[in-house]
Coordinates of C-alpha atoms and ligand atoms in Angstrom, one line a residue:
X96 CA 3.0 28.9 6.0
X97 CA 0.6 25.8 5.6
X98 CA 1.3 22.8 5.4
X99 CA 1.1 20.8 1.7
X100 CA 1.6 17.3 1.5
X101 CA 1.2 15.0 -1.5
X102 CA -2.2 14.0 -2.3
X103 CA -2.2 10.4 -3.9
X104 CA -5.8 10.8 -4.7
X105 CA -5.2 13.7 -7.5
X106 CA -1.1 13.4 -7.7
X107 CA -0.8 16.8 -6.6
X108 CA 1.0 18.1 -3.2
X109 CA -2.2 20.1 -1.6
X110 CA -2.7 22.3 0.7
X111 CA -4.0 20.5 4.3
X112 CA -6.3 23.0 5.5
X113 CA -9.5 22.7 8.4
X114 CA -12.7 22.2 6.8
X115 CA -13.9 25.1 8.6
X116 CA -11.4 27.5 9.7
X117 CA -14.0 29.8 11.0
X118 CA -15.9 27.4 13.1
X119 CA -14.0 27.0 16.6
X120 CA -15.3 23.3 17.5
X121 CA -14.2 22.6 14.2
X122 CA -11.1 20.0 14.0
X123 CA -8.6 18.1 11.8
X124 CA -9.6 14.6 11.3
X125 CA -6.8 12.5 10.8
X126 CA -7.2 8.5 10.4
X127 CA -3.8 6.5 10.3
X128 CA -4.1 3.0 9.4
X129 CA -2.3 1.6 12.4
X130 CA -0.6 -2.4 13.2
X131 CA -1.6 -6.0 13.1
X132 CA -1.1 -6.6 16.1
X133 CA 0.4 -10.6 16.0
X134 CA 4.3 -10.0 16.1
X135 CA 6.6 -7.0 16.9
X136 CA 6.1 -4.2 14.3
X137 CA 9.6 -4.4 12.2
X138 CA 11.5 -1.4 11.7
X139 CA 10.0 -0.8 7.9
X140 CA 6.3 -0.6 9.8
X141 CA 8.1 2.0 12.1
X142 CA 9.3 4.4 9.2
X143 CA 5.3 4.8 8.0
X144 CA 4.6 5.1 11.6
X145 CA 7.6 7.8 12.1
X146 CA 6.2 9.7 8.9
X147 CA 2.4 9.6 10.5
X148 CA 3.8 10.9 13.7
X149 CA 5.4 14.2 12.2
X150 CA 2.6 14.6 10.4
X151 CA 0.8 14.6 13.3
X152 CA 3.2 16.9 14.7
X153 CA 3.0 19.4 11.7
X154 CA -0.6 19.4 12.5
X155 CA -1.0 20.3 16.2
X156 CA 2.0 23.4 15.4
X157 CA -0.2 24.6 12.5
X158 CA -3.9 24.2 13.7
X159 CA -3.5 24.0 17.6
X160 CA -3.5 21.0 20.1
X161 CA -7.1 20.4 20.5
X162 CA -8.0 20.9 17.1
X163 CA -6.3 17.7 15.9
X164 CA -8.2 14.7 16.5
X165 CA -5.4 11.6 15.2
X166 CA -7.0 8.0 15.0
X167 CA -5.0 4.7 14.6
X168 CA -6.6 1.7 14.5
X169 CA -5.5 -1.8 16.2
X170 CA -6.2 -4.9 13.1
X171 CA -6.5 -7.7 16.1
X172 CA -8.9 -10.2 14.1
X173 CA -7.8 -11.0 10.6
X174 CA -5.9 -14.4 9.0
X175 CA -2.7 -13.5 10.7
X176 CA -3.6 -12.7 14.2
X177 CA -6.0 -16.0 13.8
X178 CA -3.4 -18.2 12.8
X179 CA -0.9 -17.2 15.4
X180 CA -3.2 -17.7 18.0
X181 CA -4.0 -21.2 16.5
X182 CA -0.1 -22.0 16.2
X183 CA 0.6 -20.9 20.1
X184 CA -2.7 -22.2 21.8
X185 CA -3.8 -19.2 23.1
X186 CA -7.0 -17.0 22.9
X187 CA -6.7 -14.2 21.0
X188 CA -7.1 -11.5 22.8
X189 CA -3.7 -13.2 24.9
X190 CA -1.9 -12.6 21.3
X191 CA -3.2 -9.6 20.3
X192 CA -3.0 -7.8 24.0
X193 CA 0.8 -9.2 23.6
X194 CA 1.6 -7.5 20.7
X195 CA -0.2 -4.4 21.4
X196 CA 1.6 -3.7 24.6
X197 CA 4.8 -4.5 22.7
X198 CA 3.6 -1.7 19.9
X199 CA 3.4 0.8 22.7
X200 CA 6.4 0.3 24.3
X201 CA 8.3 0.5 21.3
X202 CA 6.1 3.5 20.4
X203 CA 7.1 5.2 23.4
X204 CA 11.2 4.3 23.2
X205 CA 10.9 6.5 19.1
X206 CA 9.1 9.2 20.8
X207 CA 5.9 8.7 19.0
X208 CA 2.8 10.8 20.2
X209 CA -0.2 8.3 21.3
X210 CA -3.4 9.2 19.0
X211 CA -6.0 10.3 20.0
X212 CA -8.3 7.6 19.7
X213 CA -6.9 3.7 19.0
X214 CA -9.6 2.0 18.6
X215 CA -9.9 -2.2 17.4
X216 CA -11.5 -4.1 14.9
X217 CA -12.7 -6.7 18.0
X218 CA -14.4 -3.6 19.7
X219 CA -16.2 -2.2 16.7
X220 CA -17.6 -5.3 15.2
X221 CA -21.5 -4.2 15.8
X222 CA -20.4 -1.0 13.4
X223 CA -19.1 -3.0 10.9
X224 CA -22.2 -5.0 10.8
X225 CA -24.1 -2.2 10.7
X226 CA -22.5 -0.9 7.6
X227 CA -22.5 -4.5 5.6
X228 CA -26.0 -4.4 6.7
X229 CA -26.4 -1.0 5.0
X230 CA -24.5 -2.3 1.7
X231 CA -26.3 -4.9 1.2
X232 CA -29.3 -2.9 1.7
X233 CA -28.4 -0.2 -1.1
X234 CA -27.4 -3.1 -3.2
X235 CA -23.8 -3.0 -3.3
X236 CA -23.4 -6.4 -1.2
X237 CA -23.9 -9.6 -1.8
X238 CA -23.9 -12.7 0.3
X239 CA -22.7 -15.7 -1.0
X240 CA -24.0 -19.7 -0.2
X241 CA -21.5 -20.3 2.8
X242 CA -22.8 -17.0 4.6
X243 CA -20.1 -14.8 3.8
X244 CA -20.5 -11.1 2.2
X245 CA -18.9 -9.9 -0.6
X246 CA -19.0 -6.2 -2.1
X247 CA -19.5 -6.1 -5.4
X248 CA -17.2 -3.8 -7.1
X249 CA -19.0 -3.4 -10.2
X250 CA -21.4 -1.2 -8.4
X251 CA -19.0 1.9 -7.6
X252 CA -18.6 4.0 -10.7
X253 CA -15.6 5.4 -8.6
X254 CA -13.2 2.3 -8.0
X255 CA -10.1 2.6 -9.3
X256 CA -9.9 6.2 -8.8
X257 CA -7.1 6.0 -6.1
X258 CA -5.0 3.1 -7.7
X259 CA -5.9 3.5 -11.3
X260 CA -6.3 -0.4 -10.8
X261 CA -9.6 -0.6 -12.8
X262 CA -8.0 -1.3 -16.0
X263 CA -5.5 -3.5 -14.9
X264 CA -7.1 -5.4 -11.6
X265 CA -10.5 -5.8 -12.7
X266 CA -9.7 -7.8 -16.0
X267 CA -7.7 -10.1 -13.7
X268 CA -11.0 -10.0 -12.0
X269 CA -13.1 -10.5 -15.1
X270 CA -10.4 -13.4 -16.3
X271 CA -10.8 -15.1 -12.9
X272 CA -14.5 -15.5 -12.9
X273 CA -14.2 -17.7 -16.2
X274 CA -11.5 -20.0 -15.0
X275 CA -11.3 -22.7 -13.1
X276 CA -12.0 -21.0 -9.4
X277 CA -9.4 -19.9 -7.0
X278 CA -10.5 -21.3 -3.5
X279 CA -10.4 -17.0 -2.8
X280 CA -12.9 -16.5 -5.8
X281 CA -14.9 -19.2 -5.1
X282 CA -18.9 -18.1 -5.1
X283 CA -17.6 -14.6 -6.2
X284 CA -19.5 -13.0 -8.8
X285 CA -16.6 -11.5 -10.3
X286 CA -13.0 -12.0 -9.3
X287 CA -12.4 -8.3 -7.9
X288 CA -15.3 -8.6 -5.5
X289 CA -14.0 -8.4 -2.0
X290 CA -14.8 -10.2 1.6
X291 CA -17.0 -7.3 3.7
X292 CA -17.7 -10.5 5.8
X293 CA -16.1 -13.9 6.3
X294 CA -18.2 -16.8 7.7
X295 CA -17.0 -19.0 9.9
X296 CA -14.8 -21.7 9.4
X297 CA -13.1 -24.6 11.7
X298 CA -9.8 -23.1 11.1
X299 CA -11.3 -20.1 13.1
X300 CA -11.8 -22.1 16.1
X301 CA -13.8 -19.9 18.7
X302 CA -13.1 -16.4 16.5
X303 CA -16.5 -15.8 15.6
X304 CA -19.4 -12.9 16.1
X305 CA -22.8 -12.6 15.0
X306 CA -22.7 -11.4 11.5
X307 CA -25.5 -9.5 9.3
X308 CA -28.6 -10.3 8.7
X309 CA -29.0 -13.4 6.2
X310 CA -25.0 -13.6 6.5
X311 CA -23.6 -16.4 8.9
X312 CA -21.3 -15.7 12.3
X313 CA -17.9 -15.1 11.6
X314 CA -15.8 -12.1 11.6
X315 CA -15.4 -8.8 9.0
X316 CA -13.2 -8.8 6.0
X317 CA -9.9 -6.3 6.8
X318 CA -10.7 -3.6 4.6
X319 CA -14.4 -2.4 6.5
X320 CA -12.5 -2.2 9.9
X321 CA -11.4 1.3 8.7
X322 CA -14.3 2.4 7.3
X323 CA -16.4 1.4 10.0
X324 CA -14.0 3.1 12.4
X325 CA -13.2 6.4 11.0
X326 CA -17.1 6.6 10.4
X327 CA -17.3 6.6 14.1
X328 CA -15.1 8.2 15.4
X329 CA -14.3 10.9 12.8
X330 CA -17.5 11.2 11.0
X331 CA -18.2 10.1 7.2
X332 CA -15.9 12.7 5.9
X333 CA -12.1 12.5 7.1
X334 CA -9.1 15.5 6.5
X335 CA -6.5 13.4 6.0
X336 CA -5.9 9.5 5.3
X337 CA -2.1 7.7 5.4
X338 CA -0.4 4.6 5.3
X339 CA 2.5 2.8 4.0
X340 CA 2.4 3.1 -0.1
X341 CA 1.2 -1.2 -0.1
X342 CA -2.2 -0.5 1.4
X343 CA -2.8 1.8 -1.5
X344 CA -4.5 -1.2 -3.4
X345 CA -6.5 -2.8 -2.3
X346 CA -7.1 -1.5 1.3
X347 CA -7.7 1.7 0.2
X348 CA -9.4 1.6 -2.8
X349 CA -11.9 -0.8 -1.2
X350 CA -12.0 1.5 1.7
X351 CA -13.6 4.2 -0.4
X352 CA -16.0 2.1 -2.1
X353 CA -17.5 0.5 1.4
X354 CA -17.4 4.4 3.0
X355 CA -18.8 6.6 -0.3
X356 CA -21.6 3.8 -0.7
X357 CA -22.6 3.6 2.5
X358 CA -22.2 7.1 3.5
X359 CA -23.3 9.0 -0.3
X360 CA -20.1 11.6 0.8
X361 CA -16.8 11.8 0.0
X362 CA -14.8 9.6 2.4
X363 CA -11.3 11.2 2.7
X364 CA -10.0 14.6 1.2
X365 CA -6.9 13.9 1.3
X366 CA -4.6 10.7 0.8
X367 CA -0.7 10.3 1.5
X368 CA 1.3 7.2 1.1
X369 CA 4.8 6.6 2.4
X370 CA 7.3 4.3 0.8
X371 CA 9.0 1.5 2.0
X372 CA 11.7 0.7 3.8
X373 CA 14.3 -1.9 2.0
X374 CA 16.8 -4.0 3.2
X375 CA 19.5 -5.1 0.7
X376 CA 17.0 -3.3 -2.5
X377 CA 14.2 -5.7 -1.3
X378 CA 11.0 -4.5 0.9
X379 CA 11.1 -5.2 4.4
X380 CA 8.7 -7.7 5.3
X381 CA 7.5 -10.2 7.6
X382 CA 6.9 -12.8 4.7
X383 CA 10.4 -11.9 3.0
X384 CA 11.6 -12.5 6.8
X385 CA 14.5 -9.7 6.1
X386 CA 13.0 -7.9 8.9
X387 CA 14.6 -5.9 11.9
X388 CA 12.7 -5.1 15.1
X389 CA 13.2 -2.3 17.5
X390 CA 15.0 -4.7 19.9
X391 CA 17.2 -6.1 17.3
X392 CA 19.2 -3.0 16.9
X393 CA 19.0 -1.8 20.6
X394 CA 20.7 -5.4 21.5
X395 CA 23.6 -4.2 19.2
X396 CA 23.6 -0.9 21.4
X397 CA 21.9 1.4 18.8
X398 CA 19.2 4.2 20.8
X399 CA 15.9 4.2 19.9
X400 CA 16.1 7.9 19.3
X401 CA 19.0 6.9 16.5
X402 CA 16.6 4.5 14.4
X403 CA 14.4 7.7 14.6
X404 CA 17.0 9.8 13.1
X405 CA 18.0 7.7 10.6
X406 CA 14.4 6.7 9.4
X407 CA 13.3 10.5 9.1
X408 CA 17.0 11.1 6.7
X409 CA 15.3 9.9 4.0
X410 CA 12.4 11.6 1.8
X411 CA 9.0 9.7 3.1
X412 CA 8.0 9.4 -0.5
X413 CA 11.3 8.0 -1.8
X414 CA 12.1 4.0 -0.9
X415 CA 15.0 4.2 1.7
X416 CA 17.8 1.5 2.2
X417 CA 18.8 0.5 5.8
X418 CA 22.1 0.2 6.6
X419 CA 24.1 0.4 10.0
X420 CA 26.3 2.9 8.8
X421 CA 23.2 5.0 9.4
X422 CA 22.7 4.7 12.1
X423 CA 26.1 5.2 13.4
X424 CA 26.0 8.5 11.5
X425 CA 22.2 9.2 13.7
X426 CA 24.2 8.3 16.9
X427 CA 27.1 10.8 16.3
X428 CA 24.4 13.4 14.6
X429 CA 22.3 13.5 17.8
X430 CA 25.4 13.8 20.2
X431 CA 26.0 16.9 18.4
X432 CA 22.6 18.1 18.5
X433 CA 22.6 17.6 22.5
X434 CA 25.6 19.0 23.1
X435 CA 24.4 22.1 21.1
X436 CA 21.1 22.2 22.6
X437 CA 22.7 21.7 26.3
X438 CA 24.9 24.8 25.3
X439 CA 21.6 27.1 24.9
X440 CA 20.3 29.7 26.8
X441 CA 16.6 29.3 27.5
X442 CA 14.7 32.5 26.1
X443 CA 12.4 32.9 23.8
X444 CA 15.4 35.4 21.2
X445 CA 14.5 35.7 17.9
X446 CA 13.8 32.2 16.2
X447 CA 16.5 33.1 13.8
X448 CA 16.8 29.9 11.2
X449 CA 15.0 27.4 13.4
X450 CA 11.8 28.3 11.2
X451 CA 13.6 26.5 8.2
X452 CA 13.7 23.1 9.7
X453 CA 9.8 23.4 10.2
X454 CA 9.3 25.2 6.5
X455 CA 11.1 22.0 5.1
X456 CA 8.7 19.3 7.3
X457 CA 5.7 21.3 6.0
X458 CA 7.2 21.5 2.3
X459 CA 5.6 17.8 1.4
X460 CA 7.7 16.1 4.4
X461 CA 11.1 17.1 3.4
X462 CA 12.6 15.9 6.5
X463 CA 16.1 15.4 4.8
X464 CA 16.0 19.1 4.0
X465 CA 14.6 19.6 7.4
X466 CA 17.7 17.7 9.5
X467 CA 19.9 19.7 6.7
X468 CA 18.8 23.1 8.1
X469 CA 19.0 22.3 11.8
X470 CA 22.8 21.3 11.3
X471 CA 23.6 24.4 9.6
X472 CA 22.5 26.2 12.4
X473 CA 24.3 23.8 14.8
X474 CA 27.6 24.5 12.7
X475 CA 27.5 28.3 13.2
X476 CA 27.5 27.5 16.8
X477 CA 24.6 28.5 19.7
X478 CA 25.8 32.1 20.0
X479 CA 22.1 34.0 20.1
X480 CA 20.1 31.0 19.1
X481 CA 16.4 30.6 21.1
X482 CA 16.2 27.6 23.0
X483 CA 12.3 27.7 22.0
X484 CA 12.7 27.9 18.6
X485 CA 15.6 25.1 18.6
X486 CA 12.5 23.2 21.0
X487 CA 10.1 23.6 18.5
X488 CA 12.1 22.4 15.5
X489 CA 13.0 19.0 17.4
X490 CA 9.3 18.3 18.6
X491 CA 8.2 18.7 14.8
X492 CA 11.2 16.4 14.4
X493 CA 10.1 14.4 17.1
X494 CA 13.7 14.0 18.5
X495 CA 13.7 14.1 22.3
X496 CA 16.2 17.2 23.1
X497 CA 17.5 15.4 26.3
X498 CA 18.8 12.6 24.4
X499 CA 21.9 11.2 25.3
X500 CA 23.6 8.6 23.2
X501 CA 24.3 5.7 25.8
X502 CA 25.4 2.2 25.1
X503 CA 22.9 -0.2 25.7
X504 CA 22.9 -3.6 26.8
X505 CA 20.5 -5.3 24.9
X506 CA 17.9 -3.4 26.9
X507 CA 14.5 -3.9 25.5
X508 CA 12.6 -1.1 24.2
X509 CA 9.9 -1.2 27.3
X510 CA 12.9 -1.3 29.2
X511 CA 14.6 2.2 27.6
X512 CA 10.9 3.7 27.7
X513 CA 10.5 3.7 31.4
X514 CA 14.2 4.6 31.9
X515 CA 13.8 7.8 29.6
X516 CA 10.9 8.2 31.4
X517 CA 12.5 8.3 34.9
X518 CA 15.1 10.5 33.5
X519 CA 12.7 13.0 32.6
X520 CA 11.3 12.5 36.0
X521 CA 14.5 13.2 37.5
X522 CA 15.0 16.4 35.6
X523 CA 11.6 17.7 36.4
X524 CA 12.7 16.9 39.7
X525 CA 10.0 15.2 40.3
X526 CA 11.6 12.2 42.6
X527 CA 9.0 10.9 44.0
X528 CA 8.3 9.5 39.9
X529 CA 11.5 9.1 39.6
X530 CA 12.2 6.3 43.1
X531 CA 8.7 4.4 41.8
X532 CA 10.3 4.2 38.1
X533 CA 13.6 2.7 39.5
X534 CA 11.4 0.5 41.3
X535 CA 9.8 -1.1 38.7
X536 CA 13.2 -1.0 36.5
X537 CA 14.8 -3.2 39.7
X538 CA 12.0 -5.6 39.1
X539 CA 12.2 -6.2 35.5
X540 CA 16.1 -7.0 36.7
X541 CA 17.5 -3.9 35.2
X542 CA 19.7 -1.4 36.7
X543 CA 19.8 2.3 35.8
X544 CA 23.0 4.7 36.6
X545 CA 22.8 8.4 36.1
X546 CA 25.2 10.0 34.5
X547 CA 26.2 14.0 34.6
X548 CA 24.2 13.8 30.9
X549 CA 22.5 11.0 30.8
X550 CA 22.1 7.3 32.1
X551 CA 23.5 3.9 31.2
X552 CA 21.5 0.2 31.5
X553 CA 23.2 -2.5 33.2
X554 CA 21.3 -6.0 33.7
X555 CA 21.2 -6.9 37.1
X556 CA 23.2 -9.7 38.5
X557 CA 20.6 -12.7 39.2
X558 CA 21.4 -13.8 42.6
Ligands
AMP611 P1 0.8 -4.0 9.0 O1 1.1 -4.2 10.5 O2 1.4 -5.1 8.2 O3 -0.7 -3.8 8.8 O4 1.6 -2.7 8.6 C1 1.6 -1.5 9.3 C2 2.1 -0.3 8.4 O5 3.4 -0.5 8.0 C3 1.3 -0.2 7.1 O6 1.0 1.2 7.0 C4 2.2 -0.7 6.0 O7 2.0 0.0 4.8 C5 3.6 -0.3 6.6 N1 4.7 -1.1 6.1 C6 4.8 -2.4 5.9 N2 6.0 -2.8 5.4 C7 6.7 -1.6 5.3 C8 8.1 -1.3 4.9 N3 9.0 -2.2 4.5 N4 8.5 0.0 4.9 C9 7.6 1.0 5.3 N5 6.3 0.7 5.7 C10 5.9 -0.5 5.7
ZN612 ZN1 -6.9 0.8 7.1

């Protein structure tokens, strides 16, 4: 059975297929808009990342592990990341290496599998270049008095396609241009024009590169990052393109302008769009400041691996409400599900209903009706179930079978990553792993103790 998603492109749930199925170097190109990398991603940026990763997931059990190639980009130059920097005295790179690291280790503690490629806006600035360069070249650029380059929207017959925003967004545009300018607007020849290139000003302080011919130094506009990368490192035409359902317009839509007029192909074949998380009916967002992070919950004693289960027990393309009663119910959901997998046999017996839970994930991403399926197996008991098949419904799931719901003391999620990463050391019995992981646990004052199932965190005593 293939997998078929929801295309946002044609409002239509497609099939995801190779380009080529009969080429063997052929692969799946799959291009994730990934973090800005200035705070800790909250717990609403780690439901679209969840979603990407069972994607991901779906992708390697349908076409193969090397015929996935999964890129997710790093945003580490843009207002944000500049502003922070500004606010704490510190270069950059210092904010954006901070926050990155912080991404992975929380990453790591919900079981998330690293992409492929992760490549950053910093490191792929002579591409974006390039590309402005080629834009304004074909005409569909401009550059304005102050040095900066604008794209000018009017020359895509296609915009709007995505969004359907044409009709809406480009008369704000047109009503814009003859008011009174916006400081945003300003030397924009119409109002839905967009930044490909931003010169430099003093507010930037040392943030600046070499920009495109005619243009002045600066740094690129947000939304030529991904087209610039992709291009690169996936080629001008992409399988598969996601994101949370708020970078649908504009990032999106301007994406496929930049890419289809520089490139003359058809950027992405196929577009999918999550929807948010809430917190009390409102979107979870920085700027709202209603946000939870990763550590936030562990410090109440919640696992990782439970925010994982809860986020996936909603439909991806329905809103979901947090609440902590869910994630109570993902705590005493996955100490049934190790108990029942700890109960197996090993063997590869017939797959028996396990194929369900995957048939539901590659249904659009029903992951509700996925979880649903794996605890009606679990309620008729282990009795000639396959330990593979149960395996290979919890790594589409992404839910790590060894799990054991432990209390926490507000161990941070770099913290829990290393210690589920000695654990699984210690299983493999590999202890050699296992001693240097305890190590480095000792020195970031943290104490694990094994268990007969699993391990607890204590915070060592300062002396
Ligand atoms: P950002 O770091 O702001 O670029 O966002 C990273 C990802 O999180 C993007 O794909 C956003 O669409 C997504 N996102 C932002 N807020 C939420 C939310 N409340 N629920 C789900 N996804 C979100
Ligand atoms: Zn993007």
């Amino acid at each position: 059975m293939a997998i078929r998603l929801y295309d946002s492109l044609t409002r239509s749930v497609k099939e995801l297929r190779r380009p080529d199925p009969n080429d063997p170097s052929d692969v799946f190109r799959f291009y994730n808009c990934g973090p800005t990398v200035y705070a800790p991603a909250h717990i609403g940026n780690f439901r679209t990342f969840l979603v990407n990763d069972v994607i991901r997931r779906l992708l390697v059990l349908e076409f193969g592990k090397d015929k996935v190639t999964h890129v997710r980009n790093l945003t580490d130059v843009d207002d944000k990341t500049i502003r922070r920097a500004r606010e704490e005295s510190r270069p950059l790179a210092a904010v954006t290496k901070q926050w990155t690291d912080k991404f992975h280790a929380d990453c790591r503690a919900l079981n998330c599998l690293d992409p492929h490629l992760e490549p950053t806006a910093t490191g792929h600035i002579a591409e974006q270049v390039k590309m402005i360069e080629e834009l304004m070249q074909k005409g569909h650029a401009y550059r304005t008095a102050d040095g900066s380059v604008y794209f000018k929207v009017s020359s895509f017959g296609g915009y709007g396609a995505l969004s359907r925003v044409k009709e809406r967004e480009l008369s704000l545009g047109s009503a814009l241009a003859g008011k009174p300018q916006t400081v945003d607007a300003d030397e924009k020849e119409d109002g839905s024009d967009f930044a490909l290139w931003k010169a430099w000003k003093p507010e930037d302080g040392p943030n600046k590169w070499p920009g495109p011919a005619d243009a002045a130094p600066g740094r690129p506009g947000w939304h030529i990052e991904c087209s610039a990368m992709s291009k690169k490192h996936l080629g001008d035409t992409i399988d598969l393109h996601t994101g949370g359902v708020d970078l649908l317009f504009p990032h999106h839509e301007n994406e496929i302008a930049q890419s289809e007029c520089c490139n003359g192909a058809q950027f992405s074949r196929h577009w999918y769009h999550s929807e948010h998380l809430l917190v009390d009916g409102k979107k979870m967002s920085k700027s709202l400041g209603n946000l939870y992070t990763l550590d936030d919950l562990t410090a109440k004693g919640f696992s990782p691996m439970a925010l994982r289960y809860a986020l996936l027990s909603g439909h991806p393309r329905k809103q979901l409400n947090f609440t902590f009663d869910s994630l109570h119910a993902a705590e005493s959901a996955l100490t049934t599900i190790h108990s029942f997998w700890q109960s197996l046999r090993g063997g590869n017996g017939p797959a028996g209903h396990f194929d369900e839970v995957v048939a539901a994930l590659k249904d659009d991403l029903n992951a509700p009706a996925a979880l649903g399926a794996f605890f009606s197996i679990v309620k008729r008991g282990p009795h000639g179930v396959s330990k593979e098949a149960c395996d290979k419904a919890l790594f589409a799931l992404g839910l790590k079978p060894d799990f054991v719901a432990r209390p926490q003391k507000d161990a941070p999620s770099e913290i829990i990553a290393l210690a589920d990463k000695r654990w699984a050391a210690k299983q493999a019995k590999d202890f050699a792993t296992a001693d240097a992981l305890r190590k480095e646990l000792t020195a970031a004052g943290w104490a694990m103790l094994d268990g007969k199932d699993g391990y607890k965190l204590e915070p060592l005593k300062k002396a």
